[in-house]
Amino acid sequence: MDRRRLTHALASDELPAYALGALDADESAALVEHLAECPFCQADQHRLDELVGLLGTAVPQTSPPPSLREQVLAQAAIEANAGPTGERPTLRLLPGWARAALAAAAALVLILTGAVAVLLYNQWQIRQELDTLRAEQREIASILAQSAWWAPVTAEASQSQPVVGRLYLEEGQAGVLVIDGLSPLGPGQVYQIWLIRADNTRVSAGVFTVDASRRATVLLHAPGTWSAYQGMGITVEPGPAGSPGPTGPRVAGCSLADWQPGGL
Amino acid sequence: MTREPSDQELMAGLQQRDHQALALLYDRYARSVYSLALHILRDQAAAEDVTQEVFLQLWRQPERYAHERGPLGPWLLRVTRNRAIDLLRRSGRERRPPYADARGVDFHLADPSPGPDEHAWSSTVATRVQAALGELSDTQRQVIELAYFRGLTQREMADVLGLPLGTVKTRVRTALRRLAEILTRDGVWTDVG
């Protein structure tokens, strides 16, 4: 991405506005890059963050309704009993006889339709794929133009540059991941995107590869809304479909707690 | 007399899934959290939702709070403020003009009237923070209020206030730096833990 690099003096000037969440998206991104490299600004930022927290005391004090306490503690108790895996939906397999019947039916359908049907299907599939791609491009353009939120995507320590992209979020569940700086992968490998729920479970949000210029643009649809997720991670997985759960090394990610206001 | 457990001890309790630790932290900070959410959102149900989310998040992921980043109270209020502003932006409630009506009225500069269940930091610190805010000029306080309570960026503030962006940037920078100086002078940083 073509973005100005901040000098230390400029970055230091912008830290108060950053702590207040008052920077535009591009200004924030440039400052985040500087912060990743500057321990002085990091220390200053921690102090300003604390100051901004203190500002929250300067409001009229009102007690919450007593029922809220019970509600919070009851919910915490439920979650503690359920454990981290308790909320995961269980996959139920069909009984063996039903699976066998389905397999036989599928084989029969395939034989009956024959080679002509397969060819027609292929043509139809190509048209469908083209239509899907066009629709995707339109949706990506629309999200990038209207996105209300974005978060910087930072690489894990072994990567050469700290910021390797941005995640643009639309209100609701659509988003666009713009990658600029991930290494091209070997054959048979893909990058897989994981959305991280509050309980630390991961949901796959698709796979992608980068081109020779280390770039990619990926359309995402979060199950539920974005507020259900605390972060996003990218791992390297076997292609072409990726894995049911993360198995490879995490190469980049972002915290959705660090959402910044503003679109492009 | 039994000593009250410190925040750090209670956070260690959360790591051990100690339900009682959560209850004590709730009793210590719920009033501050709820008051801030209510002040930003002006909606009791939404403020309750934010309060519940903040404490359940703390319960689910106590490791997200790092002691090295400062005391728990200000950290919780920062999380609360971010969640409330997030909700505000999503609802679009504060996107309608005139923002300028908010001039100088948002921070509570009077006595914070602490409740009986309140942890010492929020009442004593609040008094000093309010006094420090009172030392800022109206224009300096205004930009902090618009950013802090309305979630406006500097560019949006410049539009709303009809000021050059550079002027707004200078005001934000000098206001927050000045506030930090005053609070350092008054020793608030050592009182917040």
Short mmCIF file of C-alpha atoms in Angstrom, two decimals:
data_model
loop_
_atom_site.label_atom_id
_atom_site.label_comp_id
_atom_site.label_asym_id
_atom_site.label_seq_id
_atom_site.Cartn_x
_atom_site.Cartn_y
_atom_site.Cartn_z
CA MET A 1 0.00 0.00 0.00
CA ASP A 2 1.21 3.44 -0.84
CA ARG A 3 1.11 5.20 2.48
CA ARG A 4 3.15 7.96 4.05
CA ARG A 5 5.64 6.87 6.69
CA LEU A 6 5.50 8.94 9.84
CA THR A 7 8.54 10.51 11.42
CA HIS A 8 8.81 10.02 15.18
CA ALA A 9 7.88 13.68 15.81
CA LEU A 10 4.75 13.49 13.67
CA ALA A 11 3.74 10.18 15.21
CA SER A 12 4.19 11.57 18.70
CA ASP A 13 1.96 14.54 17.77
CA GLU A 14 -0.80 12.21 16.62
CA LEU A 15 -0.77 9.88 19.62
CA PRO A 16 -3.32 11.88 21.67
CA ALA A 17 -5.82 11.80 18.81
CA TYR A 18 -5.10 8.10 18.32
CA ALA A 19 -5.77 7.39 21.98
CA LEU A 20 -9.10 9.20 21.64
CA GLY A 21 -9.95 7.23 18.48
CA ALA A 22 -10.08 10.53 16.57
CA LEU A 23 -7.74 9.71 13.68
CA ASP A 24 -8.95 8.88 10.18
CA ALA A 25 -8.34 5.37 8.86
CA ASP A 26 -5.22 6.25 6.87
CA GLU A 27 -3.73 8.29 9.69
CA SER A 28 -4.32 5.40 12.10
CA ALA A 29 -2.73 2.88 9.76
CA ALA A 30 0.40 5.01 9.39
CA LEU A 31 0.60 5.47 13.15
CA VAL A 32 0.13 1.76 13.83
CA GLU A 33 3.09 1.07 11.54
CA HIS A 34 5.23 3.53 13.46
CA LEU A 35 4.07 2.21 16.84
CA ALA A 36 5.12 -1.31 15.91
CA GLU A 37 8.70 -0.06 15.57
CA CYS A 38 8.98 2.66 18.24
CA PRO A 39 9.19 1.70 21.94
CA PHE A 40 9.03 5.38 22.99
CA CYS A 41 5.73 5.92 21.25
CA GLN A 42 4.47 2.59 22.60
CA ALA A 43 5.15 3.71 26.16
CA ASP A 44 3.53 7.09 25.48
CA GLN A 45 0.52 5.36 23.94
CA HIS A 46 0.03 3.14 27.02
CA ARG A 47 0.04 6.21 29.23
CA LEU A 48 -2.39 8.09 27.00
CA ASP A 49 -4.65 5.02 26.86
CA GLU A 50 -4.73 5.04 30.64
CA LEU A 51 -5.54 8.75 30.64
CA VAL A 52 -8.41 8.17 28.21
CA GLY A 53 -9.67 5.44 30.55
CA LEU A 54 -9.59 7.90 33.46
CA LEU A 55 -11.76 10.34 31.51
CA GLY A 56 -14.55 7.79 31.86
CA THR A 57 -14.82 8.56 35.56
CA ALA A 58 -15.90 12.14 34.84
CA VAL A 59 -19.56 11.36 34.24
CA PRO A 60 -22.56 11.40 36.61
CA GLN A 61 -22.60 8.15 38.56
CA THR A 62 -25.67 5.92 38.43
CA SER A 63 -26.00 2.42 39.84
CA PRO A 64 -27.11 -0.29 37.42
CA PRO A 65 -30.30 -2.17 38.33
CA PRO A 66 -29.57 -4.94 40.90
CA SER A 67 -31.01 -7.53 38.50
CA LEU A 68 -28.09 -6.90 36.13
CA ARG A 69 -25.63 -8.28 38.69
CA GLU A 70 -27.58 -11.52 38.96
CA GLN A 71 -27.86 -11.70 35.19
CA VAL A 72 -24.10 -11.27 34.64
CA LEU A 73 -23.15 -13.77 37.35
CA ALA A 74 -25.73 -16.32 36.19
CA GLN A 75 -24.51 -16.09 32.60
CA ALA A 76 -20.89 -16.46 33.74
CA ALA A 77 -21.85 -19.54 35.76
CA ILE A 78 -23.59 -21.07 32.74
CA GLU A 79 -20.54 -20.45 30.57
CA ALA A 80 -18.21 -21.86 33.22
CA ASN A 81 -20.26 -25.05 33.41
CA ALA A 82 -20.53 -25.36 29.65
CA GLY A 83 -16.76 -25.07 29.25
CA PRO A 84 -15.03 -23.72 26.18
CA THR A 85 -16.47 -26.36 23.90
CA GLY A 86 -19.95 -26.34 25.36
CA GLU A 87 -21.28 -23.76 22.96
CA ARG A 88 -20.05 -25.42 19.83
CA PRO A 89 -22.78 -26.88 17.72
CA THR A 90 -22.46 -30.68 17.47
CA LEU A 91 -22.34 -32.20 14.01
CA ARG A 92 -24.72 -35.09 13.77
CA LEU A 93 -24.08 -37.71 11.11
CA LEU A 94 -26.92 -39.46 9.37
CA PRO A 95 -27.39 -43.11 10.38
CA GLY A 96 -25.37 -45.62 8.34
CA TRP A 97 -28.34 -46.99 6.38
CA ALA A 98 -29.41 -43.51 5.36
CA ARG A 99 -25.91 -42.64 4.16
CA ALA A 100 -25.74 -45.86 2.12
CA ALA A 101 -29.12 -45.14 0.55
CA LEU A 102 -28.04 -41.58 -0.31
CA ALA A 103 -24.81 -42.82 -1.87
CA ALA A 104 -26.69 -45.37 -3.99
CA ALA A 105 -29.18 -42.75 -5.10
CA ALA A 106 -26.42 -40.33 -6.02
CA ALA A 107 -24.62 -43.02 -8.06
CA LEU A 108 -27.84 -43.86 -9.89
CA VAL A 109 -28.51 -40.22 -10.76
CA LEU A 110 -24.99 -39.86 -12.11
CA ILE A 111 -25.30 -42.92 -14.37
CA LEU A 112 -28.69 -41.84 -15.73
CA THR A 113 -27.71 -38.30 -16.57
CA GLY A 114 -24.74 -39.51 -18.65
CA ALA A 115 -21.98 -37.66 -20.36
CA VAL A 116 -24.19 -35.10 -22.17
CA ALA A 117 -25.71 -33.97 -18.97
CA VAL A 118 -22.25 -33.61 -17.45
CA LEU A 119 -21.13 -31.39 -20.33
CA LEU A 120 -24.23 -29.22 -20.09
CA TYR A 121 -23.70 -29.00 -16.39
CA ASN A 122 -20.09 -27.88 -16.87
CA GLN A 123 -21.18 -25.10 -19.21
CA TRP A 124 -23.83 -24.00 -16.79
CA GLN A 125 -21.31 -24.14 -13.95
CA ILE A 126 -18.84 -21.91 -15.82
CA ARG A 127 -21.59 -19.37 -16.46
CA GLN A 128 -22.60 -19.52 -12.81
CA GLU A 129 -19.01 -19.02 -11.71
CA LEU A 130 -18.64 -15.99 -13.98
CA ASP A 131 -21.87 -14.52 -12.63
CA THR A 132 -20.70 -15.20 -9.07
CA LEU A 133 -17.36 -13.52 -9.76
CA ARG A 134 -19.06 -10.45 -11.23
CA ALA A 135 -21.44 -10.25 -8.26
CA GLU A 136 -18.47 -10.63 -5.89
CA GLN A 137 -16.57 -7.82 -7.60
CA ARG A 138 -19.61 -5.56 -7.30
CA GLU A 139 -20.00 -6.44 -3.63
CA ILE A 140 -16.31 -5.85 -2.91
CA ALA A 141 -16.47 -2.42 -4.59
CA SER A 142 -19.58 -1.56 -2.62
CA ILE A 143 -18.08 -2.62 0.72
CA LEU A 144 -14.83 -0.76 0.08
CA ALA A 145 -16.76 2.37 -0.85
CA GLN A 146 -19.07 2.25 2.14
CA SER A 147 -17.20 0.37 4.84
CA ALA A 148 -17.73 1.94 8.22
CA TRP A 149 -14.91 0.06 9.92
CA TRP A 150 -11.49 -1.29 9.29
CA ALA A 151 -8.77 -3.02 11.26
CA PRO A 152 -5.07 -3.32 10.38
CA VAL A 153 -3.91 -6.87 9.69
CA THR A 154 -0.49 -7.44 11.18
CA ALA A 155 1.95 -10.20 10.39
CA GLU A 156 3.41 -12.55 12.95
CA ALA A 157 6.95 -11.73 14.04
CA SER A 158 8.72 -13.86 11.42
CA GLN A 159 7.29 -11.86 8.52
CA SER A 160 9.34 -8.98 7.17
CA GLN A 161 6.71 -6.24 7.43
CA PRO A 162 4.36 -5.67 10.36
CA VAL A 163 1.23 -4.55 8.50
CA VAL A 164 0.22 -6.83 5.66
CA GLY A 165 -3.28 -5.70 4.96
CA ARG A 166 -6.55 -4.39 6.20
CA LEU A 167 -9.92 -5.85 6.98
CA TYR A 168 -12.75 -3.56 5.88
CA LEU A 169 -16.06 -4.26 7.54
CA GLU A 170 -19.54 -3.36 6.52
CA GLU A 171 -22.22 -3.04 9.16
CA GLY A 172 -23.73 -6.49 9.42
CA GLN A 173 -21.72 -9.45 8.25
CA ALA A 174 -19.87 -8.63 5.03
CA GLY A 175 -16.25 -7.57 4.80
CA VAL A 176 -13.29 -7.34 2.49
CA LEU A 177 -9.81 -8.49 3.37
CA VAL A 178 -7.17 -6.63 1.38
CA ILE A 179 -3.77 -8.27 1.63
CA ASP A 180 -0.59 -6.54 0.54
CA GLY A 181 2.56 -8.28 1.69
CA LEU A 182 2.03 -12.00 2.30
CA SER A 183 4.49 -14.37 0.60
CA PRO A 184 3.24 -16.51 -2.27
CA LEU A 185 2.77 -20.12 -1.11
CA GLY A 186 4.03 -23.38 -2.54
CA PRO A 187 1.79 -25.65 -4.62
CA GLY A 188 -0.97 -27.35 -2.66
CA GLN A 189 -1.05 -24.67 0.04
CA VAL A 190 -3.57 -21.92 0.71
CA TYR A 191 -4.03 -19.16 3.25
CA GLN A 192 -7.12 -19.77 5.35
CA ILE A 193 -9.02 -17.05 7.20
CA TRP A 194 -10.38 -17.77 10.68
CA LEU A 195 -12.84 -15.60 12.54
CA ILE A 196 -12.32 -15.89 16.29
CA ARG A 197 -15.39 -15.95 18.49
CA ALA A 198 -15.46 -14.53 22.00
CA ASP A 199 -15.05 -18.06 23.40
CA ASN A 200 -11.91 -18.53 21.24
CA THR A 201 -13.51 -21.00 18.84
CA ARG A 202 -12.63 -20.47 15.17
CA VAL A 203 -14.90 -20.26 12.16
CA SER A 204 -13.41 -20.59 8.69
CA ALA A 205 -14.14 -17.57 6.50
CA GLY A 206 -12.59 -18.98 3.33
CA VAL A 207 -9.23 -19.55 1.68
CA PHE A 208 -7.12 -17.46 -0.68
CA THR A 209 -3.76 -17.28 -2.38
CA VAL A 210 -1.70 -14.20 -3.19
CA ASP A 211 -0.37 -13.21 -6.59
CA ALA A 212 3.29 -12.56 -7.42
CA SER A 213 2.97 -9.00 -6.06
CA ARG A 214 1.95 -10.57 -2.69
CA ARG A 215 -1.57 -9.15 -2.94
CA ALA A 216 -5.07 -10.54 -2.64
CA THR A 217 -8.60 -9.23 -2.17
CA VAL A 218 -11.06 -11.55 -0.46
CA LEU A 219 -14.76 -11.13 0.15
CA LEU A 220 -15.87 -12.37 3.58
CA HIS A 221 -19.22 -13.15 5.09
CA ALA A 222 -19.20 -13.67 8.84
CA PRO A 223 -21.72 -16.14 10.23
CA GLY A 224 -23.80 -13.88 12.47
CA THR A 225 -22.59 -10.30 12.76
CA TRP A 226 -19.10 -8.89 13.23
CA SER A 227 -19.82 -8.09 16.84
CA ALA A 228 -19.77 -11.85 17.56
CA TYR A 229 -16.04 -11.96 16.79
CA GLN A 230 -13.05 -10.69 18.72
CA GLY A 231 -10.44 -11.22 16.02
CA MET A 232 -9.31 -12.71 12.74
CA GLY A 233 -6.33 -14.97 12.05
CA ILE A 234 -4.72 -16.30 8.89
CA THR A 235 -2.97 -19.68 8.79
CA VAL A 236 -1.30 -21.70 6.06
CA GLU A 237 -3.34 -24.83 5.29
CA PRO A 238 -3.38 -27.59 2.68
CA GLY A 239 -5.24 -26.55 -0.48
CA PRO A 240 -7.43 -26.20 -2.26
CA ALA A 241 -10.18 -26.24 0.36
CA GLY A 242 -8.24 -25.58 3.57
CA SER A 243 -8.85 -27.39 6.87
CA PRO A 244 -11.86 -27.76 9.15
CA GLY A 245 -9.82 -26.17 11.95
CA PRO A 246 -6.49 -24.31 11.98
CA THR A 247 -3.53 -26.70 11.67
CA GLY A 248 -0.79 -24.63 10.05
CA PRO A 249 1.25 -21.72 11.38
CA ARG A 250 -0.55 -18.43 11.99
CA VAL A 251 1.00 -15.85 9.68
CA ALA A 252 -1.11 -12.77 10.32
CA GLY A 253 -4.23 -11.52 12.01
CA CYS A 254 -6.02 -8.65 13.61
CA SER A 255 -8.00 -7.89 16.71
CA LEU A 256 -11.51 -6.71 16.05
CA ALA A 257 -11.25 -4.84 19.33
CA ASP A 258 -8.94 -2.51 17.40
CA TRP A 259 -11.55 -1.48 14.87
CA GLN A 260 -10.92 1.96 13.54
CA PRO A 261 -13.62 4.26 12.25
CA GLY A 262 -13.74 5.17 8.60
CA GLY A 263 -13.52 3.47 5.25
CA LEU A 264 -11.02 3.98 2.47
CA MET B 1 -10.34 -6.83 59.73
CA THR B 2 -10.15 -8.69 56.44
CA ARG B 3 -8.12 -7.03 53.73
CA GLU B 4 -9.93 -6.41 50.45
CA PRO B 5 -8.36 -8.43 47.63
CA SER B 6 -6.50 -6.31 45.09
CA ASP B 7 -7.56 -6.11 41.47
CA GLN B 8 -4.56 -8.18 40.55
CA GLU B 9 -5.58 -10.93 42.97
CA LEU B 10 -9.13 -10.89 41.65
CA MET B 11 -7.87 -11.08 38.06
CA ALA B 12 -5.76 -14.08 39.04
CA GLY B 13 -8.98 -15.53 40.49
CA LEU B 14 -10.72 -15.06 37.13
CA GLN B 15 -7.92 -16.99 35.46
CA GLN B 16 -8.76 -19.82 37.89
CA ARG B 17 -12.47 -19.47 36.96
CA ASP B 18 -13.29 -18.19 40.45
CA HIS B 19 -16.89 -16.98 40.28
CA GLN B 20 -16.56 -15.04 43.50
CA ALA B 21 -13.73 -12.98 42.00
CA LEU B 22 -16.05 -11.90 39.19
CA ALA B 23 -18.72 -10.94 41.73
CA LEU B 24 -16.22 -8.78 43.64
CA LEU B 25 -14.93 -7.11 40.47
CA TYR B 26 -18.51 -6.46 39.41
CA ASP B 27 -19.29 -4.85 42.75
CA ARG B 28 -16.14 -2.75 42.43
CA TYR B 29 -16.54 -1.48 38.89
CA ALA B 30 -20.10 -2.05 37.62
CA ARG B 31 -21.30 1.39 38.70
CA SER B 32 -18.48 3.18 36.85
CA VAL B 33 -18.88 1.00 33.77
CA TYR B 34 -22.65 1.38 33.67
CA SER B 35 -22.52 5.14 34.30
CA LEU B 36 -20.10 5.70 31.42
CA ALA B 37 -22.10 3.50 29.03
CA LEU B 38 -25.30 5.28 30.03
CA HIS B 39 -23.73 8.70 29.58
CA ILE B 40 -22.57 7.84 26.07
CA LEU B 41 -25.62 5.91 24.91
CA ARG B 42 -28.38 7.73 26.84
CA ASP B 43 -30.28 4.45 26.81
CA GLN B 44 -30.66 2.33 29.91
CA ALA B 45 -31.17 -1.01 28.13
CA ALA B 46 -28.17 -0.41 25.85
CA ALA B 47 -26.03 0.61 28.84
CA GLU B 48 -27.02 -2.61 30.63
CA ASP B 49 -26.06 -4.61 27.53
CA VAL B 50 -22.66 -2.94 27.39
CA THR B 51 -22.08 -3.50 31.11
CA GLN B 52 -22.98 -7.16 30.78
CA GLU B 53 -20.71 -7.55 27.74
CA VAL B 54 -17.78 -5.88 29.47
CA PHE B 55 -17.92 -8.16 32.51
CA LEU B 56 -18.62 -11.34 30.57
CA GLN B 57 -15.72 -10.53 28.26
CA LEU B 58 -13.54 -10.13 31.35
CA TRP B 59 -14.77 -13.51 32.57
CA ARG B 60 -14.21 -15.24 29.24
CA GLN B 61 -10.84 -13.73 28.50
CA PRO B 62 -9.17 -12.33 31.62
CA GLU B 63 -5.83 -12.61 29.80
CA ARG B 64 -6.83 -9.70 27.56
CA TYR B 65 -6.05 -7.39 30.44
CA ALA B 66 -2.33 -7.02 30.95
CA HIS B 67 -1.27 -5.49 34.25
CA GLU B 68 1.73 -3.85 32.57
CA ARG B 69 -0.68 -1.72 30.51
CA GLY B 70 -1.93 0.08 33.62
CA PRO B 71 -4.52 -0.38 36.36
CA LEU B 72 -7.72 -2.33 35.77
CA GLY B 73 -10.19 0.51 36.38
CA PRO B 74 -9.11 2.80 33.52
CA TRP B 75 -8.68 -0.22 31.27
CA LEU B 76 -12.25 -1.36 31.93
CA LEU B 77 -13.55 2.12 31.25
CA ARG B 78 -11.62 2.24 27.99
CA VAL B 79 -13.17 -1.07 26.93
CA THR B 80 -16.57 0.26 27.99
CA ARG B 81 -16.14 3.48 26.06
CA ASN B 82 -15.03 1.65 22.91
CA ARG B 83 -17.99 -0.73 23.07
CA ALA B 84 -20.45 2.07 23.71
CA ILE B 85 -19.06 4.16 20.84
CA ASP B 86 -19.15 1.08 18.64
CA LEU B 87 -22.83 0.65 19.44
CA LEU B 88 -23.47 4.36 18.94
CA ARG B 89 -21.90 4.33 15.51
CA ARG B 90 -23.76 1.21 14.50
CA SER B 91 -27.06 2.67 15.55
CA GLY B 92 -26.17 5.89 13.73
CA ARG B 93 -27.85 7.82 16.49
CA GLU B 94 -25.10 10.38 16.80
CA ARG B 95 -24.58 10.88 13.09
CA ARG B 96 -27.20 13.56 12.92
CA PRO B 97 -26.37 17.23 13.48
CA PRO B 98 -25.96 19.43 15.37
CA TYR B 99 -22.98 18.01 17.23
CA ALA B 100 -21.99 21.48 18.29
CA ASP B 101 -24.84 21.46 20.80
CA ALA B 102 -22.62 19.21 22.88
CA ARG B 103 -20.28 22.12 23.52
CA GLY B 104 -18.90 21.99 27.01
CA VAL B 105 -21.71 20.05 28.63
CA ASP B 106 -20.62 16.45 28.48
CA PHE B 107 -18.04 16.00 31.21
CA HIS B 108 -19.45 16.04 34.66
CA LEU B 109 -17.46 18.73 36.42
CA ALA B 110 -19.44 18.73 39.64
CA ASP B 111 -19.18 16.37 42.61
CA PRO B 112 -19.34 12.78 41.35
CA SER B 113 -21.58 11.66 44.24
CA PRO B 114 -20.05 8.24 44.73
CA GLY B 115 -22.22 5.33 45.78
CA PRO B 116 -21.64 3.37 48.96
CA ASP B 117 -20.41 0.30 47.05
CA GLU B 118 -17.85 2.19 45.09
CA HIS B 119 -14.19 1.38 45.07
CA ALA B 120 -12.05 4.26 46.28
CA TRP B 121 -10.30 4.85 42.97
CA SER B 122 -13.36 5.90 41.04
CA SER B 123 -14.52 8.54 43.50
CA THR B 124 -11.17 10.05 44.41
CA VAL B 125 -9.81 9.79 40.89
CA ALA B 126 -13.02 11.15 39.39
CA THR B 127 -12.77 14.25 41.57
CA ARG B 128 -9.22 14.91 40.38
CA VAL B 129 -10.00 14.17 36.74
CA GLN B 130 -12.96 16.54 36.88
CA ALA B 131 -10.78 19.22 38.48
CA ALA B 132 -8.17 18.72 35.76
CA LEU B 133 -10.82 18.97 33.03
CA GLY B 134 -11.94 22.19 34.67
CA GLU B 135 -8.46 23.61 34.15
CA LEU B 136 -8.69 23.15 30.38
CA SER B 137 -10.10 25.89 28.20
CA ASP B 138 -13.66 25.39 26.92
CA THR B 139 -12.39 24.83 23.39
CA GLN B 140 -9.91 22.22 24.54
CA ARG B 141 -12.54 20.39 26.59
CA GLN B 142 -14.96 20.55 23.70
CA VAL B 143 -12.76 18.58 21.31
CA ILE B 144 -12.06 15.91 23.92
CA GLU B 145 -15.78 15.61 24.58
CA LEU B 146 -16.68 15.31 20.90
CA ALA B 147 -14.07 12.61 20.41
CA TYR B 148 -14.63 10.79 23.68
CA PHE B 149 -18.42 10.80 23.98
CA ARG B 150 -19.50 11.16 20.35
CA GLY B 151 -16.74 9.19 18.69
CA LEU B 152 -15.99 11.95 16.17
CA THR B 153 -12.71 11.98 14.28
CA GLN B 154 -10.69 15.18 14.02
CA ARG B 155 -11.90 15.64 10.44
CA GLU B 156 -15.53 15.27 11.52
CA MET B 157 -14.95 17.74 14.35
CA ALA B 158 -13.46 20.23 11.90
CA ASP B 159 -16.62 19.91 9.76
CA VAL B 160 -18.97 20.20 12.70
CA LEU B 161 -17.20 23.11 14.34
CA GLY B 162 -16.40 24.90 11.06
CA LEU B 163 -12.71 25.01 11.96
CA PRO B 164 -9.60 24.22 9.91
CA LEU B 165 -8.44 20.63 10.47
CA GLY B 166 -5.07 21.89 11.68
CA THR B 167 -6.73 23.92 14.43
CA VAL B 168 -8.70 20.89 15.64
CA LYS B 169 -5.57 18.75 15.61
CA THR B 170 -3.68 21.30 17.67
CA ARG B 171 -6.54 21.55 20.16
CA VAL B 172 -6.81 17.77 20.58
CA ARG B 173 -3.07 17.39 21.02
CA THR B 174 -2.63 20.25 23.48
CA ALA B 175 -5.77 19.33 25.42
CA LEU B 176 -4.80 15.73 26.09
CA ARG B 177 -1.14 16.57 26.76
CA ARG B 178 -2.20 19.33 29.15
CA LEU B 179 -4.56 16.96 30.93
CA ALA B 180 -1.75 14.44 31.32
CA GLU B 181 0.48 17.16 32.79
CA ILE B 182 -2.16 18.24 35.31
CA LEU B 183 -2.91 14.69 36.41
CA THR B 184 0.79 13.93 36.74
CA ARG B 185 1.24 17.09 38.80
CA ASP B 186 -1.68 16.04 41.03
CA GLY B 187 -0.30 12.53 41.44
CA VAL B 188 -3.37 10.82 39.98
CA TRP B 189 -1.27 8.23 38.17
CA THR B 190 -0.16 6.81 41.48
CA ASP B 191 -3.72 6.68 42.84
CA VAL B 192 -5.50 4.77 40.16
CA GLY B 193 -4.35 1.27 41.07
#
